Coordinates of C-alpha atoms in Angstrom, one line a residue:
X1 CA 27.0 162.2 -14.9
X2 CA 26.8 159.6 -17.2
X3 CA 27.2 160.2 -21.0
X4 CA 24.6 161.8 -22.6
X5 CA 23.8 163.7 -19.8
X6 CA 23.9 167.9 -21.2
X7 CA 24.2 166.6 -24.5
X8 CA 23.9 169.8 -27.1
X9 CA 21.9 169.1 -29.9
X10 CA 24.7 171.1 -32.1
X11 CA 22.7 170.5 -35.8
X12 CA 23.8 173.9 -37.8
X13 CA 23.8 176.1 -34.7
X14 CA 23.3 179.0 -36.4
X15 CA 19.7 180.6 -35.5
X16 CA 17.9 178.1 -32.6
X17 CA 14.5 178.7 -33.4
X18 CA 15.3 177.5 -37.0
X19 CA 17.5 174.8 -36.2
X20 CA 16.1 172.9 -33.3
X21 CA 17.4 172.4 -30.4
X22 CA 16.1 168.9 -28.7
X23 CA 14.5 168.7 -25.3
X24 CA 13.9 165.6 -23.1
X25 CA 13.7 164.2 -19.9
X26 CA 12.7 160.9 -18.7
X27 CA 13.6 158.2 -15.2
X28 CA 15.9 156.5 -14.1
X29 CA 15.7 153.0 -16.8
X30 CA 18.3 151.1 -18.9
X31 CA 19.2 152.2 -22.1
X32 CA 20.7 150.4 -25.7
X33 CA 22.3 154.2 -26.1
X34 CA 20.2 154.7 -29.5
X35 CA 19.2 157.8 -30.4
X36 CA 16.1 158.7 -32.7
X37 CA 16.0 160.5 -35.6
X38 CA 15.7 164.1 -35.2
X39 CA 13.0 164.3 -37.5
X40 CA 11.5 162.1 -35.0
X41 CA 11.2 165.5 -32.3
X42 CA 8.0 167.3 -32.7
X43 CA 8.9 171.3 -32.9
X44 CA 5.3 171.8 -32.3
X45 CA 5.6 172.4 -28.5
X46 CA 7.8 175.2 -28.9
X47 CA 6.5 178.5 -27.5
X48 CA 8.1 182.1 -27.4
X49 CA 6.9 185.5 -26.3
X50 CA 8.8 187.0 -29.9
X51 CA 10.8 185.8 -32.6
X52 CA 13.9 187.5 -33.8
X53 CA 14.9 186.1 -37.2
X54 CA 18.6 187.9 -36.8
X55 CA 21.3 184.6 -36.6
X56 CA 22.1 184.4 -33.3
X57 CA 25.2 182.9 -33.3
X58 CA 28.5 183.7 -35.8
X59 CA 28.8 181.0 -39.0
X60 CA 32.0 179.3 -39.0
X61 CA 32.7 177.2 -41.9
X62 CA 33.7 174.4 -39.4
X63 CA 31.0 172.4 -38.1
X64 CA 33.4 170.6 -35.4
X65 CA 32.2 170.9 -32.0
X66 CA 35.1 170.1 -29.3
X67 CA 34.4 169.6 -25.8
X68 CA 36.8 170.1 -23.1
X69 CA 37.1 168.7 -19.7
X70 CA 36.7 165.5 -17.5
X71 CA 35.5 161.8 -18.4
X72 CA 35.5 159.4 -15.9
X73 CA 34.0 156.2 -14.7
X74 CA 30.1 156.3 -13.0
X75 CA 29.1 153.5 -10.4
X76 CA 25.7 153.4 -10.2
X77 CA 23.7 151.2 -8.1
X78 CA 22.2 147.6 -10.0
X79 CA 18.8 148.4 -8.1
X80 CA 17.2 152.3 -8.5
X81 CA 16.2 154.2 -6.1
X82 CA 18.3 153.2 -2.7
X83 CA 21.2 155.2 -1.3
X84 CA 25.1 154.6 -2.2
X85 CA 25.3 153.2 1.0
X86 CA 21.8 150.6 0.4
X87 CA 22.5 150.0 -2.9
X88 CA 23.6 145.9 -3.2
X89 CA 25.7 146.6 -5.9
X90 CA 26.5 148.5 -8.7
X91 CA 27.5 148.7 -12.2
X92 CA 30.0 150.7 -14.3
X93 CA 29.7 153.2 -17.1
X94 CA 31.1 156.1 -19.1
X95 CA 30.7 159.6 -17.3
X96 CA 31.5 162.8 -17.8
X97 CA 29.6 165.6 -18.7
X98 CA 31.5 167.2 -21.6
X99 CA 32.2 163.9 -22.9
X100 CA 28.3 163.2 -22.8
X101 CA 27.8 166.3 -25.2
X102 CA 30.7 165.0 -27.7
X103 CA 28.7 161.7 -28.0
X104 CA 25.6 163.2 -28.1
X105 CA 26.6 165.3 -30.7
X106 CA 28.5 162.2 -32.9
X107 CA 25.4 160.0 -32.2
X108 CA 22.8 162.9 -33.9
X109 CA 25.3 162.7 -36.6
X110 CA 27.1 165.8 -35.7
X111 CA 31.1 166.3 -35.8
X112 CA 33.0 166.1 -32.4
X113 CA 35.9 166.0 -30.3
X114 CA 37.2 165.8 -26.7
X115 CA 40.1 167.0 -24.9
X116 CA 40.9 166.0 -21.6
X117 CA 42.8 163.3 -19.7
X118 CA 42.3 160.3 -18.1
X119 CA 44.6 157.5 -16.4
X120 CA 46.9 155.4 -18.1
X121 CA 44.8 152.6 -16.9
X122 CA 42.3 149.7 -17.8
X123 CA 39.4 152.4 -17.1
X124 CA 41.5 155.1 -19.0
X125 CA 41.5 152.7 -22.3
X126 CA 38.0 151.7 -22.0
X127 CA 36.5 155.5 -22.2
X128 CA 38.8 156.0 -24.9
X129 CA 37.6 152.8 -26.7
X130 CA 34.2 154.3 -26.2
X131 CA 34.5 157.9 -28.1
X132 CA 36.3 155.6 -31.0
X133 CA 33.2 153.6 -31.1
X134 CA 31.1 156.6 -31.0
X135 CA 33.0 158.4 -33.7
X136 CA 34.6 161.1 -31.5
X137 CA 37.6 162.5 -32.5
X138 CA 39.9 161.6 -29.1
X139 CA 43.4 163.5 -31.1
X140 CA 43.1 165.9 -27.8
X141 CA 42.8 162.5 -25.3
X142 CA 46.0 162.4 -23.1
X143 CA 47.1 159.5 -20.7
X144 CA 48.4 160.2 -17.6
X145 CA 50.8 157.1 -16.0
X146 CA 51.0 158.3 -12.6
X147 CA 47.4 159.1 -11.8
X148 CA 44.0 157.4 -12.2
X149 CA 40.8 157.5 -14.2
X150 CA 38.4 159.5 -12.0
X151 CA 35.1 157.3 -10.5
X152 CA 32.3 158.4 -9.5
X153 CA 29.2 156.9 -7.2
X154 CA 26.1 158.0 -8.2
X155 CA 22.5 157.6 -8.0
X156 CA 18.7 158.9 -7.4
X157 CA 17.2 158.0 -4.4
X158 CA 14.2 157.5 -3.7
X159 CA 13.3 160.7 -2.8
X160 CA 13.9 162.2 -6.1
X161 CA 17.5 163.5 -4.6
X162 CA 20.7 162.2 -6.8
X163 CA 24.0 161.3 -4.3
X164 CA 27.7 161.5 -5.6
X165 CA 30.5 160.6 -4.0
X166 CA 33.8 160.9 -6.2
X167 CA 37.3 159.6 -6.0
X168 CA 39.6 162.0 -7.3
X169 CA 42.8 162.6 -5.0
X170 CA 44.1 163.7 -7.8
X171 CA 42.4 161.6 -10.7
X172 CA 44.2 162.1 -14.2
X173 CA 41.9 164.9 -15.5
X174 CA 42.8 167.0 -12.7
X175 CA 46.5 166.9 -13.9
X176 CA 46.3 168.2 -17.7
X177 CA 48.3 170.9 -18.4
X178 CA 48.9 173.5 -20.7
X179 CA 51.2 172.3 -22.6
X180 CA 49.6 169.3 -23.4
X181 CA 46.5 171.2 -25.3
X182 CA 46.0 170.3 -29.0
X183 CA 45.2 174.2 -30.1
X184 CA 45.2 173.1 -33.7
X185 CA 42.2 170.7 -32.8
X186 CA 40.8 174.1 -30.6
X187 CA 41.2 176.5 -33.5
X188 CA 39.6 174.1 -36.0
X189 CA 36.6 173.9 -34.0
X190 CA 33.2 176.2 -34.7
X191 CA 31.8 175.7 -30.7
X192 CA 34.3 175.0 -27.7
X193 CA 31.7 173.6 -25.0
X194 CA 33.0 173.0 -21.3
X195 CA 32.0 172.5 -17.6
X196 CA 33.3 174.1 -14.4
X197 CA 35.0 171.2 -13.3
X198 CA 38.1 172.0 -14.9
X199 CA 38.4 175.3 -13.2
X200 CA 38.8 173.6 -9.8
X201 CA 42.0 172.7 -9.1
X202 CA 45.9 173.3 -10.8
X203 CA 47.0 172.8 -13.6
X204 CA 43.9 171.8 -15.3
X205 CA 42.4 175.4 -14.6
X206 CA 45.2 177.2 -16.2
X207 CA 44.9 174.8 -19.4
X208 CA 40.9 175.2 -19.2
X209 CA 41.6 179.0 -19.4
X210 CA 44.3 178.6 -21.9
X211 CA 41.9 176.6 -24.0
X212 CA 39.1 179.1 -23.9
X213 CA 41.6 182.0 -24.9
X214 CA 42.8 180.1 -27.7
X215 CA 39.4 179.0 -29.2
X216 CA 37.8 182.6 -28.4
X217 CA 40.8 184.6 -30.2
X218 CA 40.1 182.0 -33.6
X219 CA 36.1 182.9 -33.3
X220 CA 35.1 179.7 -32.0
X221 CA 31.6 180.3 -29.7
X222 CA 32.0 179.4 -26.4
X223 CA 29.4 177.1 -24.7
X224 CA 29.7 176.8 -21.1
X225 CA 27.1 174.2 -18.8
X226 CA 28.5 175.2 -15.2
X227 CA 27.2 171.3 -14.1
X228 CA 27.7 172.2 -10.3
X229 CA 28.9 169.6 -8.1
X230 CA 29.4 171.2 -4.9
X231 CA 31.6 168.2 -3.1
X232 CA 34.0 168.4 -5.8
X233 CA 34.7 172.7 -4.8
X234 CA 36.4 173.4 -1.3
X235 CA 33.1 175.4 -0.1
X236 CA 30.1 176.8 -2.1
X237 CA 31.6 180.5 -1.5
X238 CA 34.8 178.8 -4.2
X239 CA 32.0 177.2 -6.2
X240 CA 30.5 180.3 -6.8
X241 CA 33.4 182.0 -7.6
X242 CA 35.0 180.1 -9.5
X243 CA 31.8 179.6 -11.6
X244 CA 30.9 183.2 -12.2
X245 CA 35.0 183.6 -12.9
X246 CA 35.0 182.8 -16.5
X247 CA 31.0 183.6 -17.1
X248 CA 31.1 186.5 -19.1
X249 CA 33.4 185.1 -21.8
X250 CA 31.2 182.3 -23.1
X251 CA 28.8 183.0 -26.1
X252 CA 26.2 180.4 -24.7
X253 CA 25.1 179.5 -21.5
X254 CA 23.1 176.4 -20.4
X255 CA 21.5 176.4 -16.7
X256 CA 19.3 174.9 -14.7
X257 CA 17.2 176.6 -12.1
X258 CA 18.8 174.8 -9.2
X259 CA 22.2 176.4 -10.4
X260 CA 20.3 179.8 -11.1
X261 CA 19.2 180.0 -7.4
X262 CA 22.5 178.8 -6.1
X263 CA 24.7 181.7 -8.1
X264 CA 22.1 183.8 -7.1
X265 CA 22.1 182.9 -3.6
X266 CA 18.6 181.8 -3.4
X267 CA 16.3 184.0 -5.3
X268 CA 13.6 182.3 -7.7
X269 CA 15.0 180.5 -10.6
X270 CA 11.3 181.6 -12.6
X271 CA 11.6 184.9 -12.0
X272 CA 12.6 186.5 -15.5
X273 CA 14.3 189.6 -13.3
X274 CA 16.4 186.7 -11.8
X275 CA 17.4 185.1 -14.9
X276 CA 17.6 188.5 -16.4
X277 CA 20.6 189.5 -14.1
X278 CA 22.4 186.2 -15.6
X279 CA 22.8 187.7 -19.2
X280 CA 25.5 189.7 -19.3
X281 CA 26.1 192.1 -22.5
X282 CA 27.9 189.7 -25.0
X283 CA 25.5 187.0 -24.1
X284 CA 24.1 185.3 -27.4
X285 CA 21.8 182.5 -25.7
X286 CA 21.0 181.3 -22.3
X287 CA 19.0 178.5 -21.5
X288 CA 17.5 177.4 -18.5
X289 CA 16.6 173.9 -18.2
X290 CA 13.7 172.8 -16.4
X291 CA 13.4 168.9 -15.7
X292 CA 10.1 167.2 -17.1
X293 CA 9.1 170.5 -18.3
X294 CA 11.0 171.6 -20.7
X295 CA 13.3 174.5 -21.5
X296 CA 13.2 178.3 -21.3
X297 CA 15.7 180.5 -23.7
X298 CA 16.3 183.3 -23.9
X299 CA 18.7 185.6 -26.2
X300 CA 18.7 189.6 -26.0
X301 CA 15.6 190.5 -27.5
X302 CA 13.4 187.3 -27.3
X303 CA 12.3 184.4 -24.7
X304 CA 11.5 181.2 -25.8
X305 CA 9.4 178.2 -24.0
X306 CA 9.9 174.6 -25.1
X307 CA 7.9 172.1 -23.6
X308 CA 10.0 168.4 -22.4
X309 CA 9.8 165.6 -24.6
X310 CA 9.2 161.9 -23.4
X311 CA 11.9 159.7 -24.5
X312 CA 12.0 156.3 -23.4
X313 CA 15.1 153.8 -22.5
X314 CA 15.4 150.3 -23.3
X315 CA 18.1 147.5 -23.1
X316 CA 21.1 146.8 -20.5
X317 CA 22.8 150.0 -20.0
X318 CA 22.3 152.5 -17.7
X319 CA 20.6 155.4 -19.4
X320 CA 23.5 158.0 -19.7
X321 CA 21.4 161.0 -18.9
X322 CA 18.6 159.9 -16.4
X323 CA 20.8 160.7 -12.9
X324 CA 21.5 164.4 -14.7
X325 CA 18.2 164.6 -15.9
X326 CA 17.4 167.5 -14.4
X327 CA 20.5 169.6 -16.1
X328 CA 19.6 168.0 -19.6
X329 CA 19.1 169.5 -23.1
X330 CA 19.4 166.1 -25.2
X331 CA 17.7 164.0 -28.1
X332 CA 16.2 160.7 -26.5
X333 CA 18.8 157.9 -25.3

């Protein structure tokens, strides 16, 4: 939930297994929110079964990368490991999992922006302070002054198992409409990346939709993490639906293998068949994240294999990527 957390590493995104694509995974620590070098990410771990040198993905003179959806507020707990409900007390920090990706992006020395709303509140101000400080374009940020900034409770427990609880009844990002879309920012962009979330409720669904239209009749590529959080849907059944709804219009396609076995009702998220049946025709890269151990991709006429690497976090932040650790594809904290 917290920034960083499906961070892209969008560095000339052209033809992946030219242009690397960062893997890591780590615990639950604090974190300065400094990122290393990329030069700094061995490429030697990468595996594949073949290599296609064909460009996977369509150039676009634009190197902007604009990420729609929700930012919010975490809570998470001042001691790791306990429950919500054990934790003593807890500490705020920036959330969101497409705005994680637009500072992930800004931080590797990437172009980005976000579009989305939040509350025309203290909270509201402070996220918006935050992509300002991280170099984000915010053009597409819109304040709502009748609804609030979105929070969420998170946090790993001991068993390994991360808990949410979210206060949204409607929060602000739930209420962005149409109309209030920057497409100019949208059209300018080469990659429009975005969650599920949006696609929940009215009238941020129908501007999610709109937004994808928009950026997909210009030939921007379409990245899509699904980031399931199944208390935010009505039932898994809606989830799953509403999921798989917009699926075959995005270009790229990250996933980890607890979503794989959810959309798929179960079956084995390592069974190539399985993800197989997840690549639909206009599908140019899918990628299936996999915790500590890496990354599988694949594209329509090679699999790739990339092993984790180890970052490590330091300082008095919360780490924004360790609770979503196990849906990450990011450069160190």
């Amino acid at each position: 939930m917290a920034l960083h957390s499906t961070a892209f590493c969008f560095t000339g995104v052209v033809s992946l297994p030219r242009n690397s694509v960062c893997f890591s995974q780590r615990t639950v620590r604090a974190s300065a929110f400094s990122c290393p070098p990329l030069s700094s990410i061995s490429r030697s771990n990468v595996q594949g079964k073949a290599f296609a040198g064909d460009a996977l993905l369509d150039t676009k003179e634009s190197s902007l990368v604009v990420c729609f959806g929700e930012m919010l507020i975490d809570f998470v707990p001042t001691t790791s490991g306990l429950s919500l409900a054990e934790a003593p007390a807890f500490k705020k920090a920036a959330g969101g999992a497409p705005a994680n990706v637009a500072v992930g992006i800004a931080r590797l020395g990437g172009s980005s922006a976000f579009i989305g709303k939040v509350g025309e509140d203290e909270f509201g101000y402070m996220l918006a302070d935050i992509l300002k400080e991280n170099n984000v374009n915010s053009e597409g940020m819109r304040f709502d002054p009748g609804a609030r900034t979105a929070l969420a409770f998170v946090t790993l427990r001991g068993d390994g198992e991360r808990e949410f609880m979210f206060y949204r009844n409607p929060s602000a990002d739930m209420l962005l409409q149409e109309a209030e879309l920057d497409f100019d920012l949208i059209r300018k962009a080469k990659i429009l990346h975005y969650g599920s979330i949006s696609l929940i409720t009215e009238p941020c669904k129908s501007a999610h939709i709109a937004a994808a239209k928009a950026a997909k009749d210009a030939g921007v590529v379409l990245s899509y993490d699904p980031n399931l959080r199944l208390p935010l849907w009505p039932s898994a059944k809606s989830a799953r639906e509403g999921i798989l709804s917009i699926w075959e219009t995005a270009d790229v396609i990250k996933i980890s293998e607890e979503e794989i076995s959810f959309l798929t009702e179960g079956e084995d998220p390592y069974d190539e068949n399985v993800v197989r049946k997840l690549y639909h025709p206009n599908l140019k890269l899918l990628l299936v994240t996999e915790g500590p151990d890496g990354c599988r991709y694949y594209t329509k006429v090679i699999q790739w294999k990339s092993q984790g690497y180890e970052g490590r976090c330091s300082g008095h932040h919360w780490c924004w990527g360790c609770i979503c650790s196990r849906n990450t594809i990011t450069t160190s904290c």
